[in-house]
Tab-separated table of C-alpha atoms in Angstrom:
chain	number	residue	atom	x	y	z
G	72	MET	CA	176.917	152.615	124.923
G	73	CYS	CA	178.280	151.440	121.589
G	74	LEU	CA	175.628	149.282	119.885
G	75	ALA	CA	177.570	148.031	116.863
G	76	THR	CA	180.907	148.188	115.078
G	77	ILE	CA	180.672	148.088	111.279
G	78	PRO	CA	183.688	147.156	109.101
G	79	LEU	CA	184.081	149.917	106.505
G	80	GLY	CA	187.525	150.057	104.939
G	81	LYS	CA	190.623	152.146	105.354
G	82	ARG	CA	190.792	155.419	107.250
G	83	PRO	CA	187.144	156.454	107.643
G	84	ARG	CA	186.736	160.179	108.316
G	85	GLY	CA	183.771	162.303	107.239
G	86	ILE	CA	180.303	160.807	107.793
G	87	LYS	CA	176.772	161.887	106.857
G	88	VAL	CA	173.277	160.396	107.195
G	89	SER	CA	170.914	160.174	104.227
G	90	PRO	CA	167.846	162.457	104.414
G	91	ASP	CA	165.573	159.445	104.974
G	92	SER	CA	167.864	158.074	107.723
G	93	THR	CA	168.325	154.718	105.974
G	94	GLN	CA	171.966	155.053	104.930
G	95	LEU	CA	175.307	156.381	106.072
G	96	PHE	CA	177.890	157.846	103.720
G	97	VAL	CA	181.471	157.565	104.970
G	98	ALA	CA	184.607	158.995	103.335
G	99	LEU	CA	187.264	156.259	103.102
G	100	SER	CA	190.876	156.914	102.156
G	101	GLY	CA	193.773	154.725	101.114
G	102	SER	CA	196.265	157.543	101.692
G	103	PRO	CA	198.446	157.072	104.780
G	104	PRO	CA	198.043	159.684	107.537
G	105	ALA	CA	200.514	162.550	107.145
G	106	PRO	CA	200.466	165.014	110.060
G	107	PRO	CA	201.939	168.489	109.420
G	108	GLY	CA	205.715	168.304	109.059
G	109	THR	CA	205.728	164.698	107.855
G	110	ASP	CA	208.309	163.820	105.200
G	111	GLU	CA	205.914	162.260	102.705
G	112	SER	CA	208.775	160.443	100.960
G	113	THR	CA	208.949	158.186	104.015
G	114	LEU	CA	205.294	157.149	103.799
G	115	PRO	CA	204.026	153.954	102.174
G	116	PRO	CA	202.310	154.377	98.786
G	117	PRO	CA	198.583	155.112	98.855
G	118	ASP	CA	196.080	152.342	98.212
G	119	ARG	CA	193.821	153.949	95.631
G	120	GLU	CA	191.510	150.927	95.557
G	121	ALA	CA	190.524	151.862	99.109
G	122	ASP	CA	189.463	155.410	98.145
G	123	GLY	CA	185.736	156.067	97.945
G	124	ILE	CA	182.520	156.728	99.801
G	125	GLY	CA	181.297	153.716	101.729
G	126	ILE	CA	177.513	153.363	101.775
G	127	VAL	CA	176.136	151.682	104.883
G	128	ASP	CA	172.637	150.262	105.223
G	129	ILE	CA	171.576	151.337	108.702
G	130	ALA	CA	169.005	148.568	109.185
G	131	SER	CA	171.435	145.723	108.450
G	132	GLN	CA	174.483	147.607	109.780
G	133	GLU	CA	176.531	146.565	106.748
G	134	ARG	CA	178.502	148.377	104.074
G	135	VAL	CA	176.543	147.699	100.899
G	136	ASN	CA	178.450	149.729	98.309
G	137	LEU	CA	181.532	151.821	97.596
G	138	VAL	CA	181.251	154.704	95.143
G	139	ARG	CA	184.323	156.351	93.692
G	140	ALA	CA	185.012	160.058	93.815
G	141	GLY	CA	188.562	161.470	93.711
G	142	THR	CA	191.749	160.512	95.512
G	143	ASP	CA	191.876	160.684	99.310
G	144	PRO	CA	188.271	161.682	100.067
G	145	GLU	CA	188.044	163.393	103.444
G	146	GLN	CA	184.567	164.800	103.936
G	147	VAL	CA	181.218	164.296	102.276
G	148	ALA	CA	177.819	165.985	102.115
G	149	VAL	CA	174.545	164.652	100.737
G	150	SER	CA	171.883	166.649	98.921
G	151	ALA	CA	168.484	167.125	100.565
G	152	ASP	CA	166.818	164.913	97.951
G	153	GLY	CA	169.306	162.128	98.663
G	154	LEU	CA	170.434	161.904	95.030
G	155	ARG	CA	173.907	163.430	95.064
G	156	LEU	CA	177.071	163.444	97.116
G	157	TYR	CA	179.582	166.275	97.322
G	158	VAL	CA	183.042	165.015	98.228
G	159	ALA	CA	186.237	166.859	99.202
G	160	ASN	CA	189.224	164.901	97.853
G	161	GLU	CA	192.308	166.012	99.750
G	162	ASP	CA	195.118	164.662	97.558
G	163	ALA	CA	193.374	165.504	94.287
G	164	GLY	CA	192.523	169.093	95.219
G	165	VAL	CA	189.034	168.715	93.758
G	166	ALA	CA	185.451	168.421	94.895
G	167	SER	CA	183.474	165.644	93.235
G	168	VAL	CA	179.756	165.654	92.527
G	169	VAL	CA	178.554	162.040	92.534
G	170	ASP	CA	175.255	160.506	91.468
G	171	ILE	CA	174.475	158.063	94.279
G	172	ALA	CA	172.318	155.653	92.273
G	173	SER	CA	174.719	155.179	89.371
G	174	GLY	CA	177.977	155.983	91.129
G	175	ASP	CA	178.889	158.294	88.245
G	176	VAL	CA	181.042	161.356	88.907
G	177	LEU	CA	179.020	164.211	87.417
G	178	ALA	CA	181.661	166.883	87.946
G	179	SER	CA	185.172	167.333	89.345
G	180	LEU	CA	185.755	170.921	90.398
G	181	GLU	CA	189.039	172.583	91.352
G	182	VAL	CA	188.628	174.035	94.834
G	183	GLY	CA	192.198	174.696	96.000
G	184	GLY	CA	194.796	172.554	97.707
G	185	GLU	CA	193.823	170.028	100.377
G	186	PRO	CA	190.049	170.528	100.394
G	187	GLU	CA	188.393	169.337	103.583
G	188	GLY	CA	185.100	170.720	104.859
G	189	VAL	CA	181.956	170.309	102.722
G	190	ARG	CA	178.575	171.819	103.646
G	191	ILE	CA	175.348	172.358	101.721
G	192	SER	CA	173.279	175.489	102.318
G	193	PRO	CA	169.821	175.037	103.878
G	194	ASP	CA	168.105	175.748	100.548
G	195	GLY	CA	170.447	173.381	98.706
G	196	SER	CA	171.584	176.019	96.221
G	197	VAL	CA	175.285	176.131	97.098
G	198	VAL	CA	178.021	174.035	98.661
G	199	TYR	CA	180.950	175.470	100.626
G	200	VAL	CA	184.300	173.649	100.376
G	201	THR	CA	187.278	174.705	102.509
G	202	SER	CA	190.866	174.566	101.215
G	203	GLU	CA	193.449	174.017	103.958
G	204	GLU	CA	196.402	174.832	101.718
G	205	ASP	CA	195.077	177.968	100.031
G	206	ASN	CA	193.196	179.400	103.037
G	207	GLN	CA	190.020	179.860	101.073
G	208	VAL	CA	186.460	178.647	100.622
G	209	SER	CA	185.008	177.744	97.233
G	210	VAL	CA	181.300	178.176	96.536
G	211	ILE	CA	179.705	175.594	94.239
G	212	ASP	CA	176.422	176.287	92.463
G	213	THR	CA	174.560	172.977	92.767
G	214	ALA	CA	172.338	173.596	89.737
G	215	ALA	CA	175.225	174.299	87.374
G	216	ASN	CA	177.895	172.202	89.144
G	217	GLU	CA	180.294	175.136	88.857
G	218	VAL	CA	182.457	177.134	91.252
G	219	ILE	CA	180.866	180.578	91.282
G	220	ALA	CA	182.928	182.305	93.986
G	221	GLN	CA	185.943	181.951	96.264
G	222	PHE	CA	186.840	183.949	99.357
G	223	GLU	CA	189.802	184.046	101.714
G	224	VAL	CA	189.681	183.074	105.374
G	225	GLY	CA	192.247	182.358	108.096
G	226	ALA	CA	195.065	179.846	108.112
G	227	ARG	CA	194.160	176.189	107.521
G	228	PRO	CA	190.357	176.342	107.318
G	229	ARG	CA	188.812	173.096	108.464
G	230	ALA	CA	185.024	173.147	108.456
G	231	SER	CA	181.980	175.267	107.768
G	232	ALA	CA	178.371	175.329	108.926
G	233	PHE	CA	175.345	177.255	107.740
G	234	ALA	CA	172.894	178.840	110.134
G	235	PRO	CA	169.452	177.243	109.639
G	236	SER	CA	168.200	180.743	108.813
G	237	GLY	CA	170.432	180.552	105.734
G	238	ASP	CA	171.777	184.103	105.880
G	239	ARG	CA	175.025	183.277	107.668
G	240	ALA	CA	177.702	180.615	107.555
G	241	TYR	CA	180.685	180.020	109.824
G	242	VAL	CA	184.151	178.779	108.861
G	243	THR	CA	186.770	177.545	111.334
G	244	ALA	CA	190.457	178.214	110.684
G	245	GLU	CA	192.722	176.020	112.790
G	246	ASN	CA	196.117	177.712	112.625
G	247	SER	CA	194.854	181.283	113.031
G	248	ALA	CA	192.448	180.240	115.827
G	249	THR	CA	189.634	182.120	114.127
G	250	VAL	CA	185.991	181.622	113.220
G	251	HIS	CA	184.825	183.586	110.190
G	252	VAL	CA	181.254	184.835	109.814
G	253	ILE	CA	180.047	184.751	106.212
G	254	ASP	CA	177.232	186.729	104.603
G	255	THR	CA	175.848	183.999	102.361
G	256	THR	CA	173.996	186.430	100.095
G	257	VAL	CA	177.325	187.736	98.762
G	258	HIS	CA	179.728	184.998	99.986
G	259	GLU	CA	181.941	187.423	101.887
G	260	VAL	CA	183.499	187.488	105.357
G	261	VAL	CA	181.702	190.084	107.475
G	262	HIS	CA	183.353	189.363	110.820
G	263	THR	CA	186.270	187.389	112.225
G	264	ILE	CA	186.098	185.953	115.742
G	265	GLN	CA	189.510	185.523	117.348
G	266	LEU	CA	189.514	182.694	119.872
G	267	THR	CA	192.006	182.613	122.716
G	268	GLY	CA	193.204	180.004	125.148
G	269	GLU	CA	195.984	177.477	125.403
G	270	MET	CA	196.166	175.230	122.322
G	271	VAL	CA	192.747	176.372	121.065
G	272	ARG	CA	192.534	175.347	117.410
G	273	PRO	CA	189.032	175.607	115.889
G	274	MET	CA	188.049	172.450	114.003
G	275	GLY	CA	184.416	171.331	113.725
G	276	VAL	CA	181.453	173.700	113.838
G	277	VAL	CA	177.655	173.457	114.104
G	278	VAL	CA	174.886	176.009	114.649
G	279	SER	CA	171.893	175.721	116.985
G	280	PRO	CA	168.469	175.158	115.355
G	281	ASP	CA	167.403	178.730	116.174
G	282	SER	CA	170.653	180.123	114.659
G	283	SER	CA	171.528	181.855	117.946
G	284	VAL	CA	174.597	179.867	119.048
G	285	VAL	CA	177.647	178.567	117.200
G	286	TYR	CA	179.470	175.580	118.704
G	287	VAL	CA	183.128	174.967	117.845
G	288	THR	CA	185.429	172.080	118.736
G	289	THR	CA	188.950	173.219	119.563
G	290	GLY	CA	191.148	170.236	118.722
G	291	ARG	CA	194.190	170.330	120.967
G	292	GLY	CA	192.264	172.728	123.203
G	293	ARG	CA	190.153	169.740	124.333
G	294	SER	CA	186.937	171.742	124.510
G	295	VAL	CA	183.765	172.947	122.842
G	296	ILE	CA	183.205	176.699	122.803
G	297	ALA	CA	179.736	178.257	122.499
G	298	ILE	CA	179.645	181.591	120.641
G	299	ASP	CA	176.723	184.026	120.683
G	300	ALA	CA	175.772	184.529	117.026
G	301	MET	CA	174.594	188.099	117.645
G	302	THR	CA	177.514	189.468	119.666
G	303	TYR	CA	180.188	187.108	118.254
G	304	GLU	CA	181.414	186.599	121.816
G	305	PRO	CA	182.215	183.227	123.412
G	306	VAL	CA	179.662	182.672	126.162
G	307	ALA	CA	180.539	179.216	127.494
G	308	SER	CA	182.930	176.313	127.085
G	309	VAL	CA	183.187	172.733	128.256
G	310	GLU	CA	186.096	170.316	128.365
G	311	VAL	CA	185.493	167.131	126.399
G	312	GLY	CA	187.851	164.363	125.246
G	313	THR	CA	191.283	164.619	123.683
G	314	ARG	CA	191.477	166.611	120.452
G	315	PRO	CA	187.772	166.827	119.579
G	316	TRP	CA	187.257	167.131	115.843
G	317	GLY	CA	183.871	166.196	114.400
G	318	ILE	CA	180.763	167.621	116.047
G	319	ALA	CA	177.017	167.112	115.565
G	320	ILE	CA	173.933	168.625	117.174
G	321	THR	CA	170.523	167.049	117.759
G	322	ARG	CA	167.528	168.355	115.854
G	323	ASP	CA	166.146	170.046	118.978
G	324	GLY	CA	169.527	171.570	119.831
G	325	ARG	CA	169.662	169.960	123.271
G	326	TYR	CA	172.756	167.786	122.825
G	327	LEU	CA	176.118	167.930	121.086
G	328	TYR	CA	178.248	164.928	120.187
G	329	THR	CA	181.998	165.270	119.655
G	330	ALA	CA	184.438	162.731	118.203
G	331	ASN	CA	187.595	162.744	120.331
G	332	GLY	CA	190.415	161.092	118.381
G	333	PRO	CA	193.257	160.246	120.765
G	334	SER	CA	190.944	159.407	123.679
G	335	ASN	CA	188.929	156.985	121.506
G	336	ASP	CA	185.552	158.210	122.679
G	337	VAL	CA	182.560	160.420	121.972
G	338	SER	CA	181.437	163.123	124.405
G	339	VAL	CA	177.755	163.972	124.841
G	340	VAL	CA	177.248	167.598	125.877
G	341	ASP	CA	174.049	169.065	127.319
G	342	THR	CA	173.804	172.502	125.688
G	343	GLU	CA	171.598	173.929	128.453
G	344	SER	CA	174.181	173.330	131.172
G	345	MET	CA	177.209	173.110	128.830
G	346	SER	CA	178.347	170.006	130.660
G	347	VAL	CA	179.370	166.520	129.562
G	348	VAL	CA	176.570	164.110	130.472
G	349	ALA	CA	178.077	160.966	128.926
G	350	THR	CA	181.317	159.659	127.473
G	351	VAL	CA	181.003	156.723	125.082
G	352	PRO	CA	184.054	154.538	124.306
G	353	VAL	CA	184.296	153.764	120.585
G	354	GLY	CA	186.919	152.513	118.118
G	355	GLU	CA	190.413	153.813	117.540
G	356	ARG	CA	190.755	157.521	116.728
G	357	PRO	CA	187.186	158.587	115.929
G	358	TRP	CA	187.104	161.469	113.460
G	359	GLY	CA	183.552	162.213	112.333
G	360	VAL	CA	180.174	161.974	114.018
G	361	ALA	CA	176.596	162.020	112.693
G	362	ILE	CA	173.213	161.710	114.397
G	363	ILE	CA	170.342	159.497	113.226
G	364	GLU	CA	166.984	160.849	114.432
């Protein structure tokens, strides 16, 4: 069941929990939605005052601050020490490094057109940022706040996830229906998994705690696909809500949660049976999902 609804601001998308589980960080955007093929000259002007990362106090269930990053922030990641945010700003084409306490932008890094997915490696040394427009991933060194590498992937990369073991990462590419396996020691693609099926478009991705299974939401495919991380073969799938996008996995790996936009709900998937065990109605067009444990 839905326990609370918290007013945030315009167009909330990416969401992350602070390491101490006391705060939520939510990417808020004043840019109007523009699906592929939209004539942007017909859209209303963006509200730049609405752009930022909303900070929510979990105990009081209130937004307590808004920190600025770039224009049209889409996804956000938080460092393991809880001091910094890494923000993908879609319209600006940059990734921002933000000091949470002061709200200062410490760096703005060019990462290609329409950056979206942001993930921090398990050891905190690098951040991966996907670029939908340029079909690439930028690698940010968190100590130097510099882009140290870029590599190409499939068409319209959406998200990435690191294996907890740290030696592999996975990048979803929506339009090519591919999942790319990355050797994180050299930041190179070592394998490409081609997914098949009607309307399968890889979107969100998470990895099981033991690094053995990769779970991918398929957008218009309305499903979650489980991929064996050793063989790179899909081993199971389950139908969830309409156009699942964001996905999260519990610390023990037992359950997945998917945000299903057009059906306005969240699916809870038991990973042992790969079946939906609950469907939770939420607000209009949920995009991201995060777990507080």
